[in-house]
mmCIF file of C-alpha atoms in Angstrom:
data_model
loop_
_atom_site.group_PDB
_atom_site.id
_atom_site.type_symbol
_atom_site.label_atom_id
_atom_site.label_comp_id
_atom_site.label_asym_id
_atom_site.label_seq_id
_atom_site.Cartn_x
_atom_site.Cartn_y
_atom_site.Cartn_z
ATOM 1 C CA MET A 1 -14.717 2.262 5.999
ATOM 2 C CA LEU A 2 -12.239 -0.401 4.897
ATOM 3 C CA VAL A 3 -10.464 -0.406 8.256
ATOM 4 C CA VAL A 4 -13.737 -0.625 10.171
ATOM 5 C CA ALA A 5 -14.863 -3.531 8.006
ATOM 6 C CA LEU A 6 -11.843 -5.552 9.055
ATOM 7 C CA PHE A 7 -13.028 -5.603 12.639
ATOM 8 C CA PHE A 8 -16.613 -6.510 11.737
ATOM 9 C CA PRO A 9 -16.017 -8.931 8.836
ATOM 10 C CA ALA A 10 -18.668 -10.813 6.937
ATOM 11 C CA ALA A 11 -18.366 -14.553 6.427
ATOM 12 C CA ALA A 12 -14.999 -15.837 5.261
ATOM 13 C CA GLN A 13 -14.312 -15.519 1.562
ATOM 14 C CA TYR A 14 -14.720 -19.228 0.968
ATOM 15 C CA LYS A 15 -17.522 -21.337 2.401
ATOM 16 C CA THR A 16 -15.524 -23.094 5.078
ATOM 17 C CA ASN A 17 -15.746 -24.717 8.469
ATOM 18 C CA LEU A 18 -12.482 -23.087 9.477
ATOM 19 C CA LYS A 19 -12.548 -21.451 12.902
ATOM 20 C CA HIS A 20 -12.046 -17.714 12.999
ATOM 21 C CA ARG A 21 -8.719 -16.625 14.495
ATOM 22 C CA TYR A 22 -7.718 -13.091 15.349
ATOM 23 C CA VAL A 23 -4.168 -11.766 15.426
ATOM 24 C CA LEU A 24 -2.381 -9.142 17.531
ATOM 25 C CA GLU A 25 0.792 -7.750 15.933
ATOM 26 C CA LEU A 26 3.615 -5.653 17.413
ATOM 27 C CA ALA A 27 6.418 -4.448 15.135
ATOM 28 C CA HIS A 28 9.586 -2.372 15.162
ATOM 29 C CA ASN A 29 11.032 -1.053 11.888
ATOM 30 C CA SER A 30 14.369 0.675 11.437
ATOM 31 C CA GLY A 31 16.484 1.424 8.414
ATOM 32 C CA TYR A 32 18.377 3.700 6.086
ATOM 33 C CA LEU A 33 16.908 6.791 4.436
ATOM 34 C CA MET A 34 17.393 6.534 0.656
ATOM 35 C CA SER A 35 16.420 10.132 -0.196
ATOM 36 C CA ALA A 36 17.002 13.242 1.923
ATOM 37 C CA PRO A 37 18.251 16.840 1.581
ATOM 38 C CA ALA A 38 22.025 17.338 1.478
ATOM 39 C CA SER A 39 21.800 19.033 4.872
ATOM 40 C CA VAL A 40 20.681 15.794 6.535
ATOM 41 C CA LYS A 41 23.772 14.236 8.090
ATOM 42 C CA GLU A 42 22.444 11.064 9.722
ATOM 43 C CA GLN A 43 20.090 9.211 7.419
ATOM 44 C CA TYR A 44 18.129 6.584 9.303
ATOM 45 C CA MET A 45 14.665 6.176 10.811
ATOM 46 C CA ASN A 46 12.727 4.190 13.405
ATOM 47 C CA GLY A 47 9.105 3.127 13.501
ATOM 48 C CA PHE A 48 6.628 1.180 15.617
ATOM 49 C CA GLN A 49 3.402 -0.558 14.681
ATOM 50 C CA LEU A 50 0.348 -2.041 16.388
ATOM 51 C CA GLY A 51 -2.093 -4.174 14.437
ATOM 52 C CA ILE A 52 -5.241 -6.225 15.066
ATOM 53 C CA GLY A 53 -6.480 -8.532 12.327
ATOM 54 C CA ARG A 54 -8.061 -11.794 11.271
ATOM 55 C CA GLN A 55 -6.734 -14.918 9.544
ATOM 56 C CA PHE A 56 -8.190 -16.296 6.319
ATOM 57 C CA ALA A 57 -8.451 -19.821 4.944
ATOM 58 C CA GLY A 58 -6.282 -20.767 1.976
ATOM 59 C CA GLN A 59 -6.164 -23.299 -0.802
ATOM 60 C CA ASN A 60 -2.716 -24.623 0.142
ATOM 61 C CA TYR A 61 -2.768 -24.288 3.955
ATOM 62 C CA PRO A 62 -5.566 -24.090 6.544
ATOM 63 C CA TYR A 63 -4.437 -20.520 7.306
ATOM 64 C CA ASP A 64 -2.389 -18.727 4.660
ATOM 65 C CA SER A 65 -3.219 -15.005 5.016
ATOM 66 C CA TYR A 66 -4.375 -12.372 7.432
ATOM 67 C CA ILE A 67 -5.557 -8.780 7.169
ATOM 68 C CA SER A 68 -5.030 -6.248 9.954
ATOM 69 C CA GLY A 69 -5.993 -2.718 10.781
ATOM 70 C CA ILE A 70 -2.719 -1.022 11.782
ATOM 71 C CA LEU A 71 -1.590 2.054 13.673
ATOM 72 C CA THR A 72 1.923 3.074 12.555
ATOM 73 C CA TYR A 73 4.305 5.637 14.057
ATOM 74 C CA GLN A 74 7.396 6.659 12.088
ATOM 75 C CA ASP A 75 10.142 8.810 13.552
ATOM 76 C CA TYR A 76 12.422 10.664 11.152
ATOM 77 C CA SER A 77 13.434 13.181 13.817
ATOM 78 C CA HIS A 78 16.850 11.656 14.502
ATOM 79 C CA PRO A 79 18.426 12.629 11.143
ATOM 80 C CA GLN A 80 19.933 15.980 12.120
ATOM 81 C CA VAL A 81 19.446 18.925 9.764
ATOM 82 C CA LYS A 82 22.530 21.145 9.802
ATOM 83 C CA ASP A 83 23.552 24.279 7.965
ATOM 84 C CA GLU A 84 26.654 24.736 5.796
ATOM 85 C CA TYR A 85 28.768 25.272 8.926
ATOM 86 C CA SER A 86 27.486 22.008 10.480
ATOM 87 C CA HIS A 87 25.438 23.932 13.046
ATOM 88 C CA LEU A 88 22.304 22.102 14.178
ATOM 89 C CA MET A 89 19.268 23.844 12.669
ATOM 90 C CA ASN A 90 16.580 21.876 14.531
ATOM 91 C CA ASN A 91 16.095 18.706 16.558
ATOM 92 C CA ARG A 92 12.977 17.550 14.705
ATOM 93 C CA GLY A 93 14.829 16.344 11.636
ATOM 94 C CA LEU A 94 12.501 15.261 8.837
ATOM 95 C CA GLY A 95 9.390 14.954 10.935
ATOM 96 C CA ARG A 96 7.265 12.378 12.748
ATOM 97 C CA TYR A 97 4.284 10.580 11.215
ATOM 98 C CA LEU A 98 1.260 8.749 12.622
ATOM 99 C CA SER A 99 -0.950 6.784 10.227
ATOM 100 C CA LEU A 100 -3.941 4.442 10.270
ATOM 101 C CA GLY A 101 -4.161 1.802 7.574
ATOM 102 C CA VAL A 102 -4.368 -1.809 6.429
ATOM 103 C CA SER A 103 -1.755 -4.581 6.436
ATOM 104 C CA ILE A 104 -2.022 -7.797 4.410
ATOM 105 C CA ARG A 105 0.315 -10.756 4.870
ATOM 106 C CA HIS A 106 0.252 -13.859 2.662
ATOM 107 C CA HIS A 107 2.279 -17.049 3.175
ATOM 108 C CA TYR A 108 3.952 -18.281 -0.010
ATOM 109 C CA TRP A 109 5.597 -21.256 1.714
ATOM 110 C CA GLN A 110 5.238 -22.748 5.168
ATOM 111 C CA ASN A 111 5.771 -25.869 7.256
ATOM 112 C CA LYS A 112 5.194 -26.638 10.907
ATOM 113 C CA TRP A 113 7.849 -24.249 12.233
ATOM 114 C CA HIS A 114 8.763 -21.812 9.458
ATOM 115 C CA SER A 115 7.170 -19.749 6.713
ATOM 116 C CA ILE A 116 8.051 -17.143 4.078
ATOM 117 C CA SER A 117 5.476 -14.432 3.485
ATOM 118 C CA GLY A 118 4.952 -11.196 1.605
ATOM 119 C CA VAL A 119 3.627 -8.083 3.365
ATOM 120 C CA ILE A 120 1.994 -5.006 1.849
ATOM 121 C CA GLU A 121 0.681 -2.046 3.873
ATOM 122 C CA ASN A 122 -1.034 1.221 3.050
ATOM 123 C CA GLY A 123 -2.279 3.964 5.341
ATOM 124 C CA TYR A 124 -3.113 7.632 5.728
ATOM 125 C CA GLY A 125 -1.831 9.827 8.480
ATOM 126 C CA TYR A 126 -0.687 13.037 10.058
ATOM 127 C CA GLN A 127 2.703 14.753 10.048
ATOM 128 C CA PHE A 128 3.549 16.434 13.355
ATOM 129 C CA ASP A 129 6.313 18.733 12.044
ATOM 130 C CA PRO A 130 5.415 19.859 8.510
ATOM 131 C CA HIS A 131 7.472 23.063 8.631
ATOM 132 C CA ALA A 132 10.445 22.328 10.868
ATOM 133 C CA THR A 133 13.011 24.060 8.631
ATOM 134 C CA LYS A 134 13.395 25.346 5.100
ATOM 135 C CA ASP A 135 15.236 22.136 4.209
ATOM 136 C CA VAL A 136 12.369 20.035 5.515
ATOM 137 C CA ARG A 137 9.862 22.081 3.538
ATOM 138 C CA GLN A 138 11.917 21.386 0.431
ATOM 139 C CA THR A 139 11.494 17.683 1.107
ATOM 140 C CA GLN A 140 8.049 17.301 2.622
ATOM 141 C CA SER A 141 5.092 19.599 3.234
ATOM 142 C CA GLY A 142 1.552 19.536 4.537
ATOM 143 C CA TYR A 143 -0.069 17.699 7.428
ATOM 144 C CA PHE A 144 -1.744 14.983 5.305
ATOM 145 C CA GLN A 145 0.547 12.058 4.423
ATOM 146 C CA ILE A 146 0.289 8.587 2.929
ATOM 147 C CA TYR A 147 2.226 5.550 4.120
ATOM 148 C CA PHE A 148 3.217 2.578 1.945
ATOM 149 C CA ASN A 149 5.283 -0.435 2.936
ATOM 150 C CA ALA A 150 6.124 -3.727 1.188
ATOM 151 C CA GLY A 151 8.526 -6.534 2.021
ATOM 152 C CA PHE A 152 9.266 -10.216 2.558
ATOM 153 C CA HIS A 153 9.383 -11.832 5.996
ATOM 154 C CA PHE A 154 10.788 -15.064 7.390
ATOM 155 C CA THR A 155 8.695 -16.389 10.289
ATOM 156 C CA TYR A 156 9.605 -18.762 13.101
ATOM 157 C CA THR A 157 6.626 -20.374 14.853
ATOM 158 C CA ILE A 158 7.122 -20.702 18.606
ATOM 159 C CA ASN A 159 3.827 -22.496 19.165
ATOM 160 C CA GLU A 160 0.232 -22.311 17.919
ATOM 161 C CA HIS A 161 -0.300 -18.918 19.592
ATOM 162 C CA HIS A 162 3.042 -17.109 19.120
ATOM 163 C CA ASP A 163 5.512 -16.455 16.319
ATOM 164 C CA LEU A 164 8.322 -14.057 15.393
ATOM 165 C CA SER A 165 9.058 -12.713 11.917
ATOM 166 C CA THR A 166 11.796 -10.573 10.409
ATOM 167 C CA GLY A 167 12.753 -9.327 6.966
ATOM 168 C CA PRO A 168 13.586 -6.432 4.609
ATOM 169 C CA GLN A 169 11.059 -3.783 3.550
ATOM 170 C CA PHE A 170 10.689 -0.718 1.347
ATOM 171 C CA THR A 171 8.889 2.192 3.044
ATOM 172 C CA HIS A 172 7.522 5.356 1.434
ATOM 173 C CA VAL A 173 6.011 8.471 3.040
ATOM 174 C CA SER A 174 4.696 11.488 1.108
ATOM 175 C CA ASN A 175 1.675 13.759 0.758
ATOM 176 C CA SER A 176 0.719 12.115 -2.577
ATOM 177 C CA GLY A 177 0.731 15.338 -4.542
ATOM 178 C CA THR A 178 -1.843 17.124 -2.384
ATOM 179 C CA HIS A 179 0.679 19.831 -1.452
ATOM 180 C CA LEU A 180 3.985 21.170 -2.785
ATOM 181 C CA PRO A 181 6.777 20.355 -2.378
ATOM 182 C CA ASN A 182 6.315 16.587 -2.412
ATOM 183 C CA ASN A 183 9.666 14.865 -2.815
ATOM 184 C CA GLY A 184 8.756 12.133 -0.324
ATOM 185 C CA LEU A 185 10.853 9.965 1.969
ATOM 186 C CA ASN A 186 11.951 6.505 0.803
ATOM 187 C CA SER A 187 13.634 4.076 3.179
ATOM 188 C CA LEU A 188 15.094 0.589 3.154
ATOM 189 C CA THR A 189 14.104 -0.870 6.511
ATOM 190 C CA TRP A 190 14.374 -4.098 8.482
ATOM 191 C CA SER A 191 11.336 -5.249 10.441
ATOM 192 C CA LEU A 192 11.055 -7.366 13.587
ATOM 193 C CA ARG A 193 7.510 -8.500 14.420
ATOM 194 C CA TYR A 194 5.719 -10.490 17.074
ATOM 195 C CA HIS A 195 2.277 -12.071 16.508
ATOM 196 C CA TYR A 196 -0.155 -13.439 19.043
ATOM 197 C CA TYR A 197 -2.956 -15.633 17.663
ATOM 198 C CA MET A 198 -6.166 -15.749 19.662
ATOM 199 C CA GLY A 199 -8.187 -18.944 19.858
ATOM 200 C CA GLU A 200 -7.335 -22.520 19.030
ATOM 201 C CA PRO A 201 -6.241 -23.303 15.434
ATOM 202 C CA GLU A 202 -8.102 -25.619 13.108
ATOM 203 C CA THR A 203 -5.627 -28.310 12.058
ATOM 204 C CA LYS A 204 -7.997 -30.462 9.972
ATOM 205 C CA ASN A 205 -10.343 -28.506 7.762
ATOM 206 C CA SER A 206 -13.001 -30.736 6.186
ATOM 207 C CA ASP A 207 -13.363 -28.763 2.953
ATOM 208 C CA HIS A 208 -9.726 -27.691 2.593
ATOM 209 C CA ALA A 209 -8.853 -30.579 0.261
ATOM 210 C CA ALA A 210 -11.978 -29.975 -1.806
ATOM 211 C CA ARG A 211 -11.074 -26.312 -2.352
ATOM 212 C CA LYS A 212 -7.598 -27.333 -3.464
ATOM 213 C CA ALA A 213 -8.930 -30.033 -5.800
ATOM 214 C CA ASN A 214 -11.454 -27.612 -7.352
ATOM 215 C CA ARG A 215 -8.881 -24.922 -8.049
ATOM 216 C CA MET A 216 -9.496 -25.127 -11.798
ATOM 217 C CA ASN A 217 -13.180 -24.318 -11.269
ATOM 218 C CA ASN A 218 -12.162 -20.897 -9.976
ATOM 219 C CA GLN A 219 -10.413 -19.836 -13.193
ATOM 220 C CA PHE A 220 -12.328 -17.503 -15.503
ATOM 221 C CA ILE A 221 -12.063 -14.219 -17.415
ATOM 222 C CA TYR A 222 -13.677 -11.047 -16.120
ATOM 223 C CA LEU A 223 -13.930 -7.401 -17.142
ATOM 224 C CA ASP A 224 -12.942 -4.682 -14.680
ATOM 225 C CA GLY A 225 -13.834 -1.017 -15.282
ATOM 226 C CA ARG A 226 -13.672 2.053 -13.061
ATOM 227 C CA VAL A 227 -13.765 5.853 -13.072
ATOM 228 C CA GLY A 228 -12.216 8.029 -10.363
ATOM 229 C CA CYS A 229 -11.618 11.602 -9.315
ATOM 230 C CA GLY A 230 -8.353 12.802 -7.779
ATOM 231 C CA ILE A 231 -6.607 15.964 -6.629
ATOM 232 C CA ASN A 232 -3.235 17.450 -7.548
ATOM 233 C CA ALA A 233 -1.277 20.418 -6.242
ATOM 234 C CA ARG A 234 0.382 22.712 -8.766
ATOM 235 C CA ASN A 235 2.629 25.723 -8.331
ATOM 236 C CA LYS A 236 0.868 28.783 -9.772
ATOM 237 C CA SER A 237 3.784 31.109 -9.039
ATOM 238 C CA ALA A 238 5.787 32.435 -11.983
ATOM 239 C CA ASP A 239 8.896 32.451 -9.780
ATOM 240 C CA PRO A 240 10.435 28.925 -9.795
ATOM 241 C CA ASP A 241 11.948 29.559 -6.343
ATOM 242 C CA THR A 242 8.546 30.401 -4.839
ATOM 243 C CA ILE A 243 5.796 27.868 -4.233
ATOM 244 C CA VAL A 244 2.146 28.967 -4.253
ATOM 245 C CA ASN A 245 -0.050 25.898 -3.973
ATOM 246 C CA SER A 246 -3.103 25.554 -6.194
ATOM 247 C CA ILE A 247 -5.306 22.450 -5.983
ATOM 248 C CA HIS A 248 -6.871 21.003 -9.141
ATOM 249 C CA ALA A 249 -9.148 18.060 -9.793
ATOM 250 C CA SER A 250 -8.243 15.225 -12.154
ATOM 251 C CA VAL A 251 -10.236 12.375 -13.693
ATOM 252 C CA ASN A 252 -8.909 8.854 -14.181
ATOM 253 C CA THR A 253 -10.582 5.921 -15.944
ATOM 254 C CA SER A 254 -9.484 2.340 -16.548
ATOM 255 C CA LEU A 255 -10.720 -0.747 -18.354
ATOM 256 C CA ALA A 256 -8.980 -4.104 -17.883
ATOM 257 C CA LEU A 257 -9.398 -7.667 -19.074
ATOM 258 C CA MET A 258 -8.523 -9.925 -16.130
ATOM 259 C CA TYR A 259 -7.954 -13.657 -15.705
ATOM 260 C CA LYS A 260 -8.736 -15.288 -12.364
ATOM 261 C CA LEU A 261 -5.710 -17.465 -11.610
ATOM 262 C CA ASN A 262 -7.203 -19.154 -8.541
ATOM 263 C CA GLU A 263 -9.539 -18.466 -5.645
ATOM 264 C CA ARG A 264 -7.651 -15.390 -4.556
ATOM 265 C CA HIS A 265 -5.589 -13.844 -7.366
ATOM 266 C CA GLY A 266 -6.321 -12.236 -10.721
ATOM 267 C CA LEU A 267 -3.927 -10.949 -13.395
ATOM 268 C CA GLY A 268 -4.615 -8.934 -16.525
ATOM 269 C CA LEU A 269 -3.925 -6.110 -18.975
ATOM 270 C CA GLY A 270 -5.563 -2.705 -18.896
ATOM 271 C CA ALA A 271 -5.865 0.639 -20.676
ATOM 272 C CA ASP A 272 -5.743 3.766 -18.477
ATOM 273 C CA TYR A 273 -6.754 7.340 -19.253
ATOM 274 C CA PHE A 274 -5.778 10.341 -17.108
ATOM 275 C CA TYR A 275 -7.261 13.800 -17.617
ATOM 276 C CA ASN A 276 -6.027 16.868 -15.775
ATOM 277 C CA PRO A 277 -8.047 19.835 -17.097
ATOM 278 C CA THR A 278 -5.971 22.595 -15.539
ATOM 279 C CA GLY A 279 -2.813 21.180 -14.086
ATOM 280 C CA ALA A 280 -0.133 19.969 -16.478
ATOM 281 C CA VAL A 281 2.887 22.257 -16.456
ATOM 282 C CA ASP A 282 3.752 21.425 -20.077
ATOM 283 C CA GLY A 283 0.204 22.130 -21.245
ATOM 284 C CA ARG A 284 -0.727 18.509 -21.847
ATOM 285 C CA GLN A 285 -4.050 17.537 -20.319
ATOM 286 C CA ASN A 286 -4.552 13.979 -21.574
ATOM 287 C CA TYR A 287 -2.464 10.919 -20.847
ATOM 288 C CA LEU A 288 -2.997 7.370 -22.120
ATOM 289 C CA GLY A 289 -1.330 4.335 -20.621
ATOM 290 C CA VAL A 290 -1.209 0.552 -20.838
ATOM 291 C CA SER A 291 -0.643 -1.487 -17.703
ATOM 292 C CA ILE A 292 -0.260 -4.889 -16.088
ATOM 293 C CA LYS A 293 -2.687 -5.331 -13.196
ATOM 294 C CA HIS A 294 -2.874 -7.764 -10.289
ATOM 295 C CA GLU A 295 -5.743 -8.191 -7.842
ATOM 296 C CA SER A 296 -5.891 -10.111 -4.559
ATOM 297 C CA ILE A 297 -9.375 -10.816 -3.198
ATOM 298 C CA TYR A 298 -10.339 -11.343 0.440
ATOM 299 C CA ASN A 299 -14.124 -11.651 0.586
ATOM 300 C CA HIS A 300 -15.434 -8.080 0.095
ATOM 301 C CA LEU A 301 -11.928 -6.576 0.077
ATOM 302 C CA GLY A 302 -9.763 -6.385 -3.049
ATOM 303 C CA VAL A 303 -6.150 -5.198 -3.199
ATOM 304 C CA ASP A 304 -4.903 -3.863 -6.550
ATOM 305 C CA VAL A 305 -1.387 -3.256 -7.859
ATOM 306 C CA CYS A 306 -0.667 -1.810 -11.292
ATOM 307 C CA LEU A 307 2.499 -1.098 -13.306
ATOM 308 C CA GLY A 308 1.937 1.012 -16.415
ATOM 309 C CA TYR A 309 3.586 2.841 -19.286
ATOM 310 C CA TYR A 310 2.410 6.123 -20.811
ATOM 311 C CA ALA A 311 1.691 5.702 -24.530
ATOM 312 C CA ASN A 312 2.162 9.442 -25.139
ATOM 313 C CA GLU A 313 5.385 11.045 -23.965
ATOM 314 C CA SER A 314 5.241 12.584 -20.509
ATOM 315 C CA HIS A 315 8.218 14.779 -19.726
ATOM 316 C CA TYR A 316 7.124 17.791 -17.740
ATOM 317 C CA LYS A 317 8.752 18.734 -14.457
ATOM 318 C CA SER A 318 6.055 18.331 -11.833
ATOM 319 C CA GLU A 319 8.373 19.953 -9.309
ATOM 320 C CA LYS A 320 11.630 21.792 -9.462
ATOM 321 C CA SER A 321 14.475 19.376 -10.392
ATOM 322 C CA ARG A 322 12.138 16.371 -10.786
ATOM 323 C CA LYS A 323 11.645 14.939 -14.258
ATOM 324 C CA ARG A 324 8.537 12.942 -14.977
ATOM 325 C CA THR A 325 8.970 9.566 -16.700
ATOM 326 C CA ARG A 326 6.748 7.311 -18.790
ATOM 327 C CA LEU A 327 6.455 4.667 -16.064
ATOM 328 C CA TYR A 328 3.677 4.895 -13.490
ATOM 329 C CA GLU A 329 2.521 2.739 -10.592
ATOM 330 C CA GLN A 330 -0.796 2.410 -8.775
ATOM 331 C CA ILE A 331 -1.761 0.689 -5.553
ATOM 332 C CA GLY A 332 -5.213 0.704 -4.002
ATOM 333 C CA MET A 333 -8.017 -1.131 -2.301
ATOM 334 C CA ARG A 334 -11.652 -1.697 -3.179
ATOM 335 C CA TRP A 335 -14.799 -2.873 -1.390
ATOM 336 C CA TYR A 336 -17.104 -5.235 -3.309
ATOM 337 C CA PHE A 337 -20.806 -4.889 -2.517
ATOM 338 C CA LYS A 338 -21.719 -8.323 -3.932
ATOM 339 C CA PRO A 339 -18.599 -10.501 -3.879
ATOM 340 C CA ASP A 340 -20.522 -13.697 -4.827
ATOM 341 C CA SER A 341 -22.569 -12.333 -7.730
ATOM 342 C CA LYS A 342 -21.812 -12.473 -11.459
ATOM 343 C CA SER A 343 -21.284 -8.734 -11.537
ATOM 344 C CA SER A 344 -20.467 -6.514 -8.594
ATOM 345 C CA PRO A 345 -20.087 -2.764 -8.159
ATOM 346 C CA TYR A 346 -17.336 -1.517 -5.875
ATOM 347 C CA ILE A 347 -15.870 1.610 -4.366
ATOM 348 C CA GLY A 348 -12.207 2.160 -3.676
ATOM 349 C CA TYR A 349 -9.175 4.376 -3.870
ATOM 350 C CA PHE A 350 -5.822 4.470 -5.659
ATOM 351 C CA VAL A 351 -2.498 6.130 -4.979
ATOM 352 C CA LYS A 352 -0.647 6.818 -8.230
ATOM 353 C CA GLY A 353 3.127 7.094 -8.459
ATOM 354 C CA ASN A 354 5.530 8.106 -11.200
ATOM 355 C CA GLY A 355 9.173 7.402 -11.934
ATOM 356 C CA GLY A 356 9.717 4.877 -9.182
ATOM 357 C CA PHE A 357 7.708 5.363 -5.992
ATOM 358 C CA TYR A 358 7.071 9.090 -6.328
ATOM 359 C CA ALA A 359 3.432 9.456 -5.222
ATOM 360 C CA GLU A 360 1.813 12.200 -7.262
ATOM 361 C CA ASN A 361 -1.953 11.629 -7.076
ATOM 362 C CA ILE A 362 -4.664 10.129 -4.908
ATOM 363 C CA GLU A 363 -8.102 9.251 -6.234
ATOM 364 C CA VAL A 364 -11.444 7.874 -5.066
ATOM 365 C CA ASN A 365 -13.175 5.655 -7.595
ATOM 366 C CA VAL A 366 -16.265 3.605 -8.369
ATOM 367 C CA GLY A 367 -16.293 0.620 -10.683
ATOM 368 C CA PHE A 368 -17.670 -2.771 -11.615
ATOM 369 C CA VAL A 369 -16.586 -6.292 -12.471
ATOM 370 C CA LEU A 370 -18.486 -8.460 -14.944
ATOM 371 C CA ALA A 371 -17.784 -12.168 -14.775
ATOM 372 C CA GLY A 372 -19.038 -15.568 -13.779
ATOM 373 C CA LYS A 373 -19.778 -16.384 -10.178
ATOM 374 C CA ARG A 374 -17.016 -15.163 -7.899
ATOM 375 C CA LYS A 375 -15.727 -17.903 -5.600
#
């Protein structure tokens, strides 16, 4: 639903005379594989991306952000999996992945010819080779996969319709705990991107200065609460060398006090509660956490990032040789039904990680915000 909404957007987030501009993006990503089985001898990957999106008005520049629906292909087939005698075991390496998702780019600094921007992407996809070899199964399993990418890009503007950008990225692929094993693939990549902007740009926006001058009017405190349901895979085999997948439901709730920094960004502190009625290997079913939360708002669409710390010790091994830590991360998106009202319900999803970009849970949630009028 979120991807479809990007192609049929409502009015821009801010009441503006800014012309709508759409963006076509082509990208190539390549880099070094940070985590792989010992049998993988050549640790690098390649990927390609096609995106179509729309630019948004900003408080500092006429156009400072855009959101795209993206189709991403990642090829981990080149890393060769070999046995102990260096004999090639297969030519499919660590698999190939195709995902559909959302990309958001925001300019933090720009002038006429250059800009520096941050990029965050999240998608869901399909793995073509989930059982290529035993070594691959020990790394990745299942057809369902999630894709996450974040980085910083330097952009050179050729003219008002074309630009090129390049920069470093962190890329993660895993099944988000829906199947075991789930060690995931983490890569440091370098991206080269081309953008084509459709339509003529608006260089003088009549209400741009007014939005910038009224920035203080957009600052307020709001309450954000949600409840969600997720799924986790657990090994129900008594033999640690044998994996028998068993899927269990989990419940997650959160309540946060947020402060709206400006028209687009909110920052706050939250309390999180995770309940897994049947799954925890160490017998613990309840987990409490405190977290720092950040939200970016683009009309109906909100993008959430969370970094948290478990208040009660969490030490069980969710998989063989993987130790769980107290740190957890969450990234997700939400869709506001009434973005201009004092209170608005929303629906969304979160991917939850543990111990540094190890995705262990995916949830669908419903929630609400209670505040003054959203700008």
